Short mmCIF file of C-alpha atoms and ligand atoms in Angstrom, two decimals:
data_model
loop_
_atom_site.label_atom_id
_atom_site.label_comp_id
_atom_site.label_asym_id
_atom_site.label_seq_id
_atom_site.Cartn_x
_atom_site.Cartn_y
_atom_site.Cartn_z
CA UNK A 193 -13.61 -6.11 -7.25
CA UNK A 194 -10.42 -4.18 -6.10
CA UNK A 195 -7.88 -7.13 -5.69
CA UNK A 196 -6.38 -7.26 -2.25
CA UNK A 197 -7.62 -10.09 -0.41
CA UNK A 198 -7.63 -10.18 3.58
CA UNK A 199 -5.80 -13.39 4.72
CA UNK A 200 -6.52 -14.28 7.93
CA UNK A 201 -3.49 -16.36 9.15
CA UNK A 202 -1.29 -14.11 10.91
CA UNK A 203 -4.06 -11.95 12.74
CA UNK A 204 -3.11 -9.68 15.56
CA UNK A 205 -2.91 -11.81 18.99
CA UNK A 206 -3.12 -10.99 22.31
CA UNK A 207 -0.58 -13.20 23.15
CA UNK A 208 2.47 -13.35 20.33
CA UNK A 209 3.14 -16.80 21.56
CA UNK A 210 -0.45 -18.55 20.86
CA UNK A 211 -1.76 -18.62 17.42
CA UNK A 212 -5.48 -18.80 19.27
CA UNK A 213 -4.81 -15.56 20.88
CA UNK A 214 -6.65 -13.47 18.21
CA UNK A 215 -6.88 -9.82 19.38
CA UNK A 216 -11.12 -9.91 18.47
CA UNK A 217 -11.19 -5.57 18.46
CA UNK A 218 -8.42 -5.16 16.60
CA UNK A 219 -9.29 -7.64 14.00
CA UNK A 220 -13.19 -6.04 14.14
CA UNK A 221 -11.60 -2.49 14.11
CA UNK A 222 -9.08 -4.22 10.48
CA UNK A 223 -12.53 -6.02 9.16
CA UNK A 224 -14.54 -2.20 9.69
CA UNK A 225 -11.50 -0.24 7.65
CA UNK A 226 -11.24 -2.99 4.96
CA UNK A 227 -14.74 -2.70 3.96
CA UNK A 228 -14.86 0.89 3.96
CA UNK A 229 -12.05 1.45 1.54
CA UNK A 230 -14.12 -0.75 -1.00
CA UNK A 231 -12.17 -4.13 -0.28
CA UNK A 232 -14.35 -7.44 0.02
CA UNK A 233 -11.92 -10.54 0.10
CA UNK A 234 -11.26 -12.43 3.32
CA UNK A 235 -9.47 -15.71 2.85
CA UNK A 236 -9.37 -18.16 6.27
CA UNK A 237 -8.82 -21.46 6.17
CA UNK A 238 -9.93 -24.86 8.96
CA UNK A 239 -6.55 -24.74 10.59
CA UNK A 240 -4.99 -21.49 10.46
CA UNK A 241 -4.46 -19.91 13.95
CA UNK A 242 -4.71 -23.44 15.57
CA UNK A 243 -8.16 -23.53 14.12
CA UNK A 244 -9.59 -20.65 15.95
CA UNK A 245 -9.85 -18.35 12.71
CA UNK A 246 -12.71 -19.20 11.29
CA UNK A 247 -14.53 -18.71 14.91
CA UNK A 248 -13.14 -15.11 14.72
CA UNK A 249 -14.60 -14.29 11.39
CA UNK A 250 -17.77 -15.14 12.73
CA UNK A 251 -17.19 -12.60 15.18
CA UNK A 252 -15.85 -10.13 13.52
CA UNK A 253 -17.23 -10.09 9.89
CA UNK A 254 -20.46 -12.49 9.28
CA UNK A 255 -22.04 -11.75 12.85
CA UNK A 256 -21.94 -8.14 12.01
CA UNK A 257 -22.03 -7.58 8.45
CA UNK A 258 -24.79 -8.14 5.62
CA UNK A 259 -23.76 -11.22 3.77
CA UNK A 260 -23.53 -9.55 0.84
CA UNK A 261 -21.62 -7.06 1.35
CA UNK A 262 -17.90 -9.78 1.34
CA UNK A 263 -16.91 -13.03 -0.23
CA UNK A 264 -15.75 -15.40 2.16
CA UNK A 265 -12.93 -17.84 1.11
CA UNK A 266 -12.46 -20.79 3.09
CA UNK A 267 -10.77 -24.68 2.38
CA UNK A 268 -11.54 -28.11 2.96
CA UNK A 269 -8.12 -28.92 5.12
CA UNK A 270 -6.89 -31.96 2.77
CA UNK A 271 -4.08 -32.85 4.97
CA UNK A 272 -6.45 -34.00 8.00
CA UNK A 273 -8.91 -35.81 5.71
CA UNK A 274 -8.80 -39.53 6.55
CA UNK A 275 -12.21 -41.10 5.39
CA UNK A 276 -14.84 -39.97 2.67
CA UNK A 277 -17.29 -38.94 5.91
CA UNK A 278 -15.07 -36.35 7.05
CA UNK A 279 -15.58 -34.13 4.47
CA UNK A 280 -19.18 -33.72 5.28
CA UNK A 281 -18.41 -33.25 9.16
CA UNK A 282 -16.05 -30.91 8.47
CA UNK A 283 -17.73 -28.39 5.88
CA UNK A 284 -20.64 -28.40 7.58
CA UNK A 285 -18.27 -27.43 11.06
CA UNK A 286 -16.95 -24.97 8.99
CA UNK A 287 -20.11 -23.54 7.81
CA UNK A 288 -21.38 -23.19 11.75
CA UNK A 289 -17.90 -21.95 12.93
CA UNK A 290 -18.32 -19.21 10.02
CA UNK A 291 -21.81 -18.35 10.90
CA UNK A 292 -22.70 -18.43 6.77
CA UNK A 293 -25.02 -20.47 4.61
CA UNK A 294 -22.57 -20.55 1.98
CA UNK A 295 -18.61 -19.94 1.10
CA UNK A 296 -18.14 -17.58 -2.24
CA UNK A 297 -14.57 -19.31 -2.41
CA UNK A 298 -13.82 -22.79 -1.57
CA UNK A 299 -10.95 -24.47 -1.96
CA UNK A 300 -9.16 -28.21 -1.70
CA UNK A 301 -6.20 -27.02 0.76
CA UNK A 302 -2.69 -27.49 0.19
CA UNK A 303 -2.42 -29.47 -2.67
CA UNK A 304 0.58 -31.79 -3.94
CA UNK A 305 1.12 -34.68 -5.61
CA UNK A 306 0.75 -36.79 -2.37
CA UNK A 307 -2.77 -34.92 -1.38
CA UNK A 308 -3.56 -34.60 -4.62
CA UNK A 309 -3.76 -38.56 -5.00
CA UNK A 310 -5.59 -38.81 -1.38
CA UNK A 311 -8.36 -36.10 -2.82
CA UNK A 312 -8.78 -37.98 -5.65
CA UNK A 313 -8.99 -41.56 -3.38
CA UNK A 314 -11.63 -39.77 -1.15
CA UNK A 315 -14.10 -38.06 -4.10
CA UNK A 316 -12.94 -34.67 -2.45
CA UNK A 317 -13.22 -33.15 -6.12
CA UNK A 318 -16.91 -34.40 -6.42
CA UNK A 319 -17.46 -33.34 -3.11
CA UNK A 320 -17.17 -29.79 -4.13
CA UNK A 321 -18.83 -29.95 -7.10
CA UNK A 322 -22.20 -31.52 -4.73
CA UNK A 323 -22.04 -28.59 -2.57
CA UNK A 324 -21.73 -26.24 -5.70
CA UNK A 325 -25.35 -28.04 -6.92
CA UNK A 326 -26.79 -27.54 -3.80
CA UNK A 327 -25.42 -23.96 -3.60
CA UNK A 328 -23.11 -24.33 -0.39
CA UNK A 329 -20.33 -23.41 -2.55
CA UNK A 330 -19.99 -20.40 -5.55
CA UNK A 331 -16.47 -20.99 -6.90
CA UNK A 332 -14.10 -24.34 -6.18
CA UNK A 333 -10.41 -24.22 -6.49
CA UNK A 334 -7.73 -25.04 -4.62
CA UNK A 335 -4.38 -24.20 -3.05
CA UNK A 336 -1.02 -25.49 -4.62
CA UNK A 337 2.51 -26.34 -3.29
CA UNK A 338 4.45 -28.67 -5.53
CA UNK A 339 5.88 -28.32 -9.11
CA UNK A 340 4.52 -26.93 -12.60
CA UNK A 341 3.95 -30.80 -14.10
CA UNK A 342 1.90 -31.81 -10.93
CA UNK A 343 -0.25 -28.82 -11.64
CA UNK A 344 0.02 -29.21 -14.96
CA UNK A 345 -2.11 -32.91 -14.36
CA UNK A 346 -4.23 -31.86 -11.81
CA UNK A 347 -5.77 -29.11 -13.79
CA UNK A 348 -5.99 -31.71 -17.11
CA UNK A 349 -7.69 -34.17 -14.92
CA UNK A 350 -10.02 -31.52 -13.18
CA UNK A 351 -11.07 -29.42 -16.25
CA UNK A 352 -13.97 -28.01 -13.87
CA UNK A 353 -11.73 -26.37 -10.95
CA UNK A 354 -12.75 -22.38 -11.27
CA UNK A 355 -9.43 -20.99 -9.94
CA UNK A 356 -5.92 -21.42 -8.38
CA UNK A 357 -3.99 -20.31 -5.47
CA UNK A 358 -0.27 -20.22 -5.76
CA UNK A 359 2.78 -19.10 -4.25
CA UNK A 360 4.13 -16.55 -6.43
CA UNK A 361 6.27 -13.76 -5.94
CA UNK A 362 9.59 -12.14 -7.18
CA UNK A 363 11.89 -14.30 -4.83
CA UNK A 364 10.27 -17.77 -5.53
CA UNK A 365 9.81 -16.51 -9.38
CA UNK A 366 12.38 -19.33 -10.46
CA UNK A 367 12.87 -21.17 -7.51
CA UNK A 368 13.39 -24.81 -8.57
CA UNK A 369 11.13 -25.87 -6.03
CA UNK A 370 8.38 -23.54 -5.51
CA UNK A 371 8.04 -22.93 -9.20
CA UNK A 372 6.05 -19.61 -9.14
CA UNK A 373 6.97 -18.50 -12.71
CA UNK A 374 6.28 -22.08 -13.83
CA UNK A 375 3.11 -22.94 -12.23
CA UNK A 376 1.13 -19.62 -12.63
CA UNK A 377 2.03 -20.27 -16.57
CA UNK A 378 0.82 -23.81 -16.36
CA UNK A 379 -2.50 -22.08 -14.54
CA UNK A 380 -3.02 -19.35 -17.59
CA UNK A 381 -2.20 -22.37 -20.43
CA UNK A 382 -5.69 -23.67 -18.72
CA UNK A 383 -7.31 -20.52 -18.71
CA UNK A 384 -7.91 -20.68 -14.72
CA UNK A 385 -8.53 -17.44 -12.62
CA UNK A 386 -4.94 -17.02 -10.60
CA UNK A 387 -4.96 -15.65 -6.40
CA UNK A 388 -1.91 -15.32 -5.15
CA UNK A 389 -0.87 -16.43 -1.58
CA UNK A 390 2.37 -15.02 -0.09
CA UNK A 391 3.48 -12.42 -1.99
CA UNK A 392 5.45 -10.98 0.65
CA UNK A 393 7.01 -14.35 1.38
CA UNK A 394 5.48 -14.74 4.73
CA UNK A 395 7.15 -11.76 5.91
CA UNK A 396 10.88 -12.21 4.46
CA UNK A 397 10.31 -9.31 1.76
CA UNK A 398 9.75 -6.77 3.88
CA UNK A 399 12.72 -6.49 6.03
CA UNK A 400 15.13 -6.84 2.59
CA UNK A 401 19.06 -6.79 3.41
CA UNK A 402 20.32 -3.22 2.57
CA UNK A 403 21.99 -3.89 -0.73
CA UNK A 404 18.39 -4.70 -2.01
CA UNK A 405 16.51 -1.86 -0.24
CA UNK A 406 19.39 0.63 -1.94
CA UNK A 407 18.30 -0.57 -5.51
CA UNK A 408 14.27 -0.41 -5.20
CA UNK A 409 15.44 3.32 -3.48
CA UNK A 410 17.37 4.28 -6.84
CA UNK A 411 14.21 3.03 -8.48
CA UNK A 412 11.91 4.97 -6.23
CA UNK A 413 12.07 6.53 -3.28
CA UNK A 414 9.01 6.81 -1.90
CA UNK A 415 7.76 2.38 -2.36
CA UNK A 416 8.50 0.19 0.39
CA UNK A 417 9.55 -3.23 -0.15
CA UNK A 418 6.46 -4.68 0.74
CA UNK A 419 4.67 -2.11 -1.98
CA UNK A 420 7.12 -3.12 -4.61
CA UNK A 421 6.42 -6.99 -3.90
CA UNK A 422 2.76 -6.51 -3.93
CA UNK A 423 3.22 -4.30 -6.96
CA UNK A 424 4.94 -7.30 -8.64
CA UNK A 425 2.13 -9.86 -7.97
CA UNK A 426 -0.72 -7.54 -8.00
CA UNK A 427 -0.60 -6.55 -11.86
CA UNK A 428 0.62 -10.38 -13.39
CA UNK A 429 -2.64 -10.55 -15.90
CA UNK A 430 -5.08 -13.41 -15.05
CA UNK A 431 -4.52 -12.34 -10.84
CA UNK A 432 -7.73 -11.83 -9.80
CA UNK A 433 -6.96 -11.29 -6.03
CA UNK A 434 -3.83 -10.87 -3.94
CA UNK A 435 -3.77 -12.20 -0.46
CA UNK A 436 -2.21 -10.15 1.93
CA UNK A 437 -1.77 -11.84 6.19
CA UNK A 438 -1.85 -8.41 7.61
CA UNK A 439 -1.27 -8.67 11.44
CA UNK A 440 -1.97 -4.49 12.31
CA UNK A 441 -4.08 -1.76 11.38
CA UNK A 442 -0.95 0.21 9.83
CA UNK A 443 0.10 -3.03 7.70
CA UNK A 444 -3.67 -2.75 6.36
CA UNK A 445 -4.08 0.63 5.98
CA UNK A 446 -0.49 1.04 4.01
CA UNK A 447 -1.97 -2.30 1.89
CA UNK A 448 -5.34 -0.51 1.01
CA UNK A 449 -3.78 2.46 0.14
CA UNK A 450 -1.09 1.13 -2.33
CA UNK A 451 -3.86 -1.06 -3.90
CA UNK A 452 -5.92 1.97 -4.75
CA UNK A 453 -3.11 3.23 -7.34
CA UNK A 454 -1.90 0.15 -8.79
CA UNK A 455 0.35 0.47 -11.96
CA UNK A 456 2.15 -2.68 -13.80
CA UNK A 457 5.80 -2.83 -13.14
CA UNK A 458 8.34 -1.40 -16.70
CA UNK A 459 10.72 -4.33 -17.64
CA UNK A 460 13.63 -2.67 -16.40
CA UNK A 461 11.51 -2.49 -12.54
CA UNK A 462 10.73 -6.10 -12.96
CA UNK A 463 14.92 -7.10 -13.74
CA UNK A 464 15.57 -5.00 -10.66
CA UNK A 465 13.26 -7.49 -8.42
CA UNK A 466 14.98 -10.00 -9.33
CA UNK A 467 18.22 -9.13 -8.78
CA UNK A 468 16.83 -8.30 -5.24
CA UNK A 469 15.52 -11.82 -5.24
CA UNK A 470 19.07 -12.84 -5.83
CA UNK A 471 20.72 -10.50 -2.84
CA UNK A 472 18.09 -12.03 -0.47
CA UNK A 473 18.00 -15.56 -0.86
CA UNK A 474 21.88 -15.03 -0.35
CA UNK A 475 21.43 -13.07 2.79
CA UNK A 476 18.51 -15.50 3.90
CA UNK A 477 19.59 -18.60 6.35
CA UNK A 478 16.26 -20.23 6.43
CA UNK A 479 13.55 -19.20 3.36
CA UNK A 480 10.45 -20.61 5.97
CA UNK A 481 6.93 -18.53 5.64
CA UNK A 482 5.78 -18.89 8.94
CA UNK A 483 2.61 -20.62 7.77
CA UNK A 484 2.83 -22.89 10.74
CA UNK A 485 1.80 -26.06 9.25
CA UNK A 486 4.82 -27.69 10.53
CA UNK A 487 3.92 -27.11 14.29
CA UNK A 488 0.30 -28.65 14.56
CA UNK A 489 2.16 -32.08 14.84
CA UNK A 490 5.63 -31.96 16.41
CA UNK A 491 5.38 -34.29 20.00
CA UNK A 492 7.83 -31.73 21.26
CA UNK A 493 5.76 -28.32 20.58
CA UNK A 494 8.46 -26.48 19.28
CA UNK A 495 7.94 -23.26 17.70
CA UNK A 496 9.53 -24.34 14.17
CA UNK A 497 9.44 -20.95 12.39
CA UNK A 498 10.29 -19.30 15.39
CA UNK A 499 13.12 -20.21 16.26
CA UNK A 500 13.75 -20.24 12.19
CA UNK A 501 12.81 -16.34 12.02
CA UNK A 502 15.66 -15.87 15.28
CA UNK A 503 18.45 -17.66 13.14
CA UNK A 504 17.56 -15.30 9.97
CA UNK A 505 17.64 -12.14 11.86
CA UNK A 506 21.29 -13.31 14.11
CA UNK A 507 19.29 -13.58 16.91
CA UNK A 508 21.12 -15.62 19.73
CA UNK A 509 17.58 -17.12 20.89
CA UNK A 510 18.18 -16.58 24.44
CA UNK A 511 15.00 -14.95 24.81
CA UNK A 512 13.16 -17.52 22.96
CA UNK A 513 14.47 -20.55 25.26
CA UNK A 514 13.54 -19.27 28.24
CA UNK A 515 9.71 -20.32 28.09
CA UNK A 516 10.00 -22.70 24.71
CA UNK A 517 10.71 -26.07 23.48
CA UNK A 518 14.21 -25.53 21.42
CA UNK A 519 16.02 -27.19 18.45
CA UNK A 520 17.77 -29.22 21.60
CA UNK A 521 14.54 -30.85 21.77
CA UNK A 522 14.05 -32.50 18.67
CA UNK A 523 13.52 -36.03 18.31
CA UNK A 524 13.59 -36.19 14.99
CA UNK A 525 10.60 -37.82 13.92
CA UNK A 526 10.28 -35.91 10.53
CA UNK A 527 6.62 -35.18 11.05
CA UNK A 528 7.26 -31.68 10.52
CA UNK A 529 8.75 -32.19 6.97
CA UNK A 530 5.32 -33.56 5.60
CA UNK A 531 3.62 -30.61 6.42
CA UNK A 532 6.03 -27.75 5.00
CA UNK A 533 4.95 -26.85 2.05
CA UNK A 534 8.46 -25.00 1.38
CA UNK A 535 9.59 -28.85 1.57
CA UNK A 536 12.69 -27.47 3.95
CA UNK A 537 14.75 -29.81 5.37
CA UNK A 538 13.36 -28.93 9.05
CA UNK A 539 14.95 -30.68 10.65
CA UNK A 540 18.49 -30.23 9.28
CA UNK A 541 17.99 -26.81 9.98
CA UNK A 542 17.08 -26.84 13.15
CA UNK A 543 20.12 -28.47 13.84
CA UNK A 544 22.14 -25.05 11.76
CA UNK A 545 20.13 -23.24 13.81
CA UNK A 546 20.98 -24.91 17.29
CA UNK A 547 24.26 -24.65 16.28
CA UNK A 548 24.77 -21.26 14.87
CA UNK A 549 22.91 -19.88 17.60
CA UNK A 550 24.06 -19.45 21.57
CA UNK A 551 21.42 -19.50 23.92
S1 SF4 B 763 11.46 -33.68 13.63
FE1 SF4 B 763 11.72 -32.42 15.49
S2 SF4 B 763 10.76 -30.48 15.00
FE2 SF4 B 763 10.02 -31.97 13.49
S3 SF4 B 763 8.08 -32.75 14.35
FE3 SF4 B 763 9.70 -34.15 15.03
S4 SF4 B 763 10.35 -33.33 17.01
FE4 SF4 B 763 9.17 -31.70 16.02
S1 SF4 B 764 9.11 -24.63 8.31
FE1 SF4 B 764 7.78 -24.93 6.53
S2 SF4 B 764 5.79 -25.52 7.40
FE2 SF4 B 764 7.00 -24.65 9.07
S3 SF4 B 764 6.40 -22.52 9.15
FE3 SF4 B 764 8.23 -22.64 7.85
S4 SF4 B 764 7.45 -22.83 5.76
FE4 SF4 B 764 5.72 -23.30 7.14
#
C-alpha cells in the first residue's frame, strides 16, 4: 500500500465560501487519477465539509468503483455524541451516506482528555469493537489532539485500538501543545500503526516566509515546501499512511508523484526543517489549520479561520467583510474554543485580528 492517503476535508468547491459546495467532477476527475497511480486511501469523516463529504464519496468513489479496489476511512464524530443510542444512528447514517457495507478504517474522532472520558462514559470503545465482530468495521483507531500522557493512558487502557492518527509534522515537532514528537513516540512505545493528519499544517507549510524557502533551496532546488514536509512525515518508521486535504488536481498530481520516489530525510535535512519550523512560527500570527471545527457552532457564523488565514497573510480583510460576519461580531461565548483542537485562544485572536486589520 503506497502511503498517501486522500483526505477529504478541503475538497474543491464550487463556491469558496460554503464548505457544502463540493465541486462533484472535479473531485470524480481527483478520485479517477488517485486510483490510477496505484493510491487507495480516502479518509472522510461525519462532519467535514458541513457534513456533506461523506455524501460526495458516495458519488464519486463507492457508486462507481468496485469495493475492493479502496479502503475507506471514516469516524464516529465524538464531539456530537450525547447518548449511548447515537452511536448506532449515526454509523449506520454513515454507512448509507457512504453507500458501503463496511468501513476498512474507523476511527473515535478527535480525541482528548475531555472526549476521551465521554467515549469511555458512552461504551464508544465497545461500540467499535461490536461492529468489528459483526464485520462493519476492519481496523478501529482513533484521532488525537491533546498531550503525550493523555495518549499515553488512553492507549494503556485500550490495549485493543489497531492504530493512531496524529498531528505530526516538522513545525508542531516540539510544540508544547500539540506534542507531535511526543505523542507519535508514546504511539510506537505501544507498538500501534501511526497515520498522520496535517502534515502540511493545514496549509501554513506551503507558503513558507522566504528566509525558510532560501534554506530548503540551498538544500535542494528542485523540492517544494510542501514535498519537503511530506518528505518529513512520510518516511518516520511505524507511518503507515500520510493524509494529504488536496483541494485541485495539480495539488494531487504533484502529491502522487513525490510519493512515488520517497527517500528518508539525512540528519543534517531533518536539522534544517526545524530551523524552518523556527523562522515560521516567528513569521506566523495565527498557527490555525483551517479544520473548521470551530465554525459548526458560533451563533454569529463567522468564518473563524478565515478571517485567521487574512491576518497571517497582512490582508486588510476588506474583501472578506463585505458579505461575512467579522471579528466585530463576536459575542464571545467561547464555544469556538472547545472545538479547536489547536486549543487557540479564538477568541483573543480574533480580537488581534480585528485590530491589526483595517477593513
Ligand atoms: S466566541 Fe465569538 S467566534 Fe467564538 S463561537 Fe462565540 S461568537 Fe463565535
Ligand atoms: S481556529 Fe482552531 S478549530 Fe478553528 S479552524 Fe483554526 S485550528 Fe481549526
Amino acid at each position: 500500500m503506497k502511503n498517501l492517503g486522500f483526505g477529504l476535508m478541503r475538497l474543491p468547491r464550487t463556491d469558496p465560501n460554503l464548505q457544502e459546495a463540493i465541486d462533484l467532477e472535479q473531485f470524480k476527475e481527483m478520485t479517477d487519477r488517485f486510483l490510477d497511480r496505484g493510491y487507495t486511501y480516502f479518509d472522510t469523516a461525519y462532519m467535514y465539509h458541513n457534513h456533506e463529504s461523506e455524501r460526495a464519496v458516495k458519488k464519486a468513489l463507492t457508486s462507481r468503483i468496485d469495493r475492493d479496489k479502496y479502503l475507506l476511512a471514516t469516524k464516529l464524530p465524538t464531539p456530537k455524541l450525547e447518548v449511548p443510542e447515537d452511536m448506532e444512528r449515526i454509523f449506520n447514517e454513515q454507512l448509507e451516506k457512504c453507500g458501503v457495507e463496511y468501513f476498512d478504517y474507523y476511527l473515535l474522532h478527535c480525541l482528548n482528555a475531555g472526549l476521551y472520558d465521554l467515549a469511555v462514559r458512552l461504551g464508544a470503545f465497545d461500540f467499535v469493537q461490536q461492529k468489528k465482530a459483526e464485520g462493519k468495521v476492519k481496523r478501529f483507531g482513533f484521532s488525537f489532539h491533546d498531550t503525550a500522557d493523555v495518549l499515553d493512558r488512553i492507549l494503556t487502557e485500550h490495549p485493543e485500538v489497531e492504530f493512531v492518527q496524529l498531528q505530526i509534522n516538522y513545525l508542531d515537532w516540539e510544540s508544547p501543545t500539540v506534542q507531535s514528537r511526543l505523542c507519535y513516540e508514546v504511539a510506537r512505545k505501544h507498538g500501534k500503526d501511526v497515520i498522520i493528519m496535517e502534515p502540511i499544517k493545514g496549509g501554513a507549510l506551503a507558503n513558507v516566509p522566504p528566509e525558510a524557502r532560501a534554506l530548503m533551496e540551498a538544500a535542494d532546488p528542485k523540492k517544494t515546501p510542501v514535498q519537503w514536509a511530506l518528505q518529513f512525515a512520510a518516511t518516520l518508521p511505524g507511518v503507515i499512511m500520510v493524509l494529504s486535504g488536496m483541494s485541485d488536481l495539480k495539488q494531487l498530481d504533484e502529491n502522487t508523484a513525490f510519493f512515488n520516489h520517497l527517500s528518508p530525510l539525512t540528519e543534517e535535512e531533518k536539522a534544517m526543517l526545524f530551523r524552518c519550523g523556527d523562522l515560521i512560527n516567528r513569521s506566523l500570527a495565527v498557527s490555525c489549520t483551517g479544520c473548521e471545527y470551530c465554525t459548526a457552532d458560533c451563533p454569529k457564523s463567522i468564518p473563524i479561520p478565515q478571517w485567521f488565514d487574512a491576518y497571517n497573510r497582512g490582508d486588510d480583510g476588506r474583501a472578506l467583510a463585505k458579505d461575512r460576519p467579522t471579528p466585530a461580531d463576536c459575542i464571545g461565548c467561547g464555544k469556538c474554543e472547545k472545538q479547536c483542537p489547536q486549543k487557540l485562544p479564538i477568541r483573543r485572536l480574533l480580537a488581534a485580528a480585528k485590530q491589526g486589520m483595517k477593513w
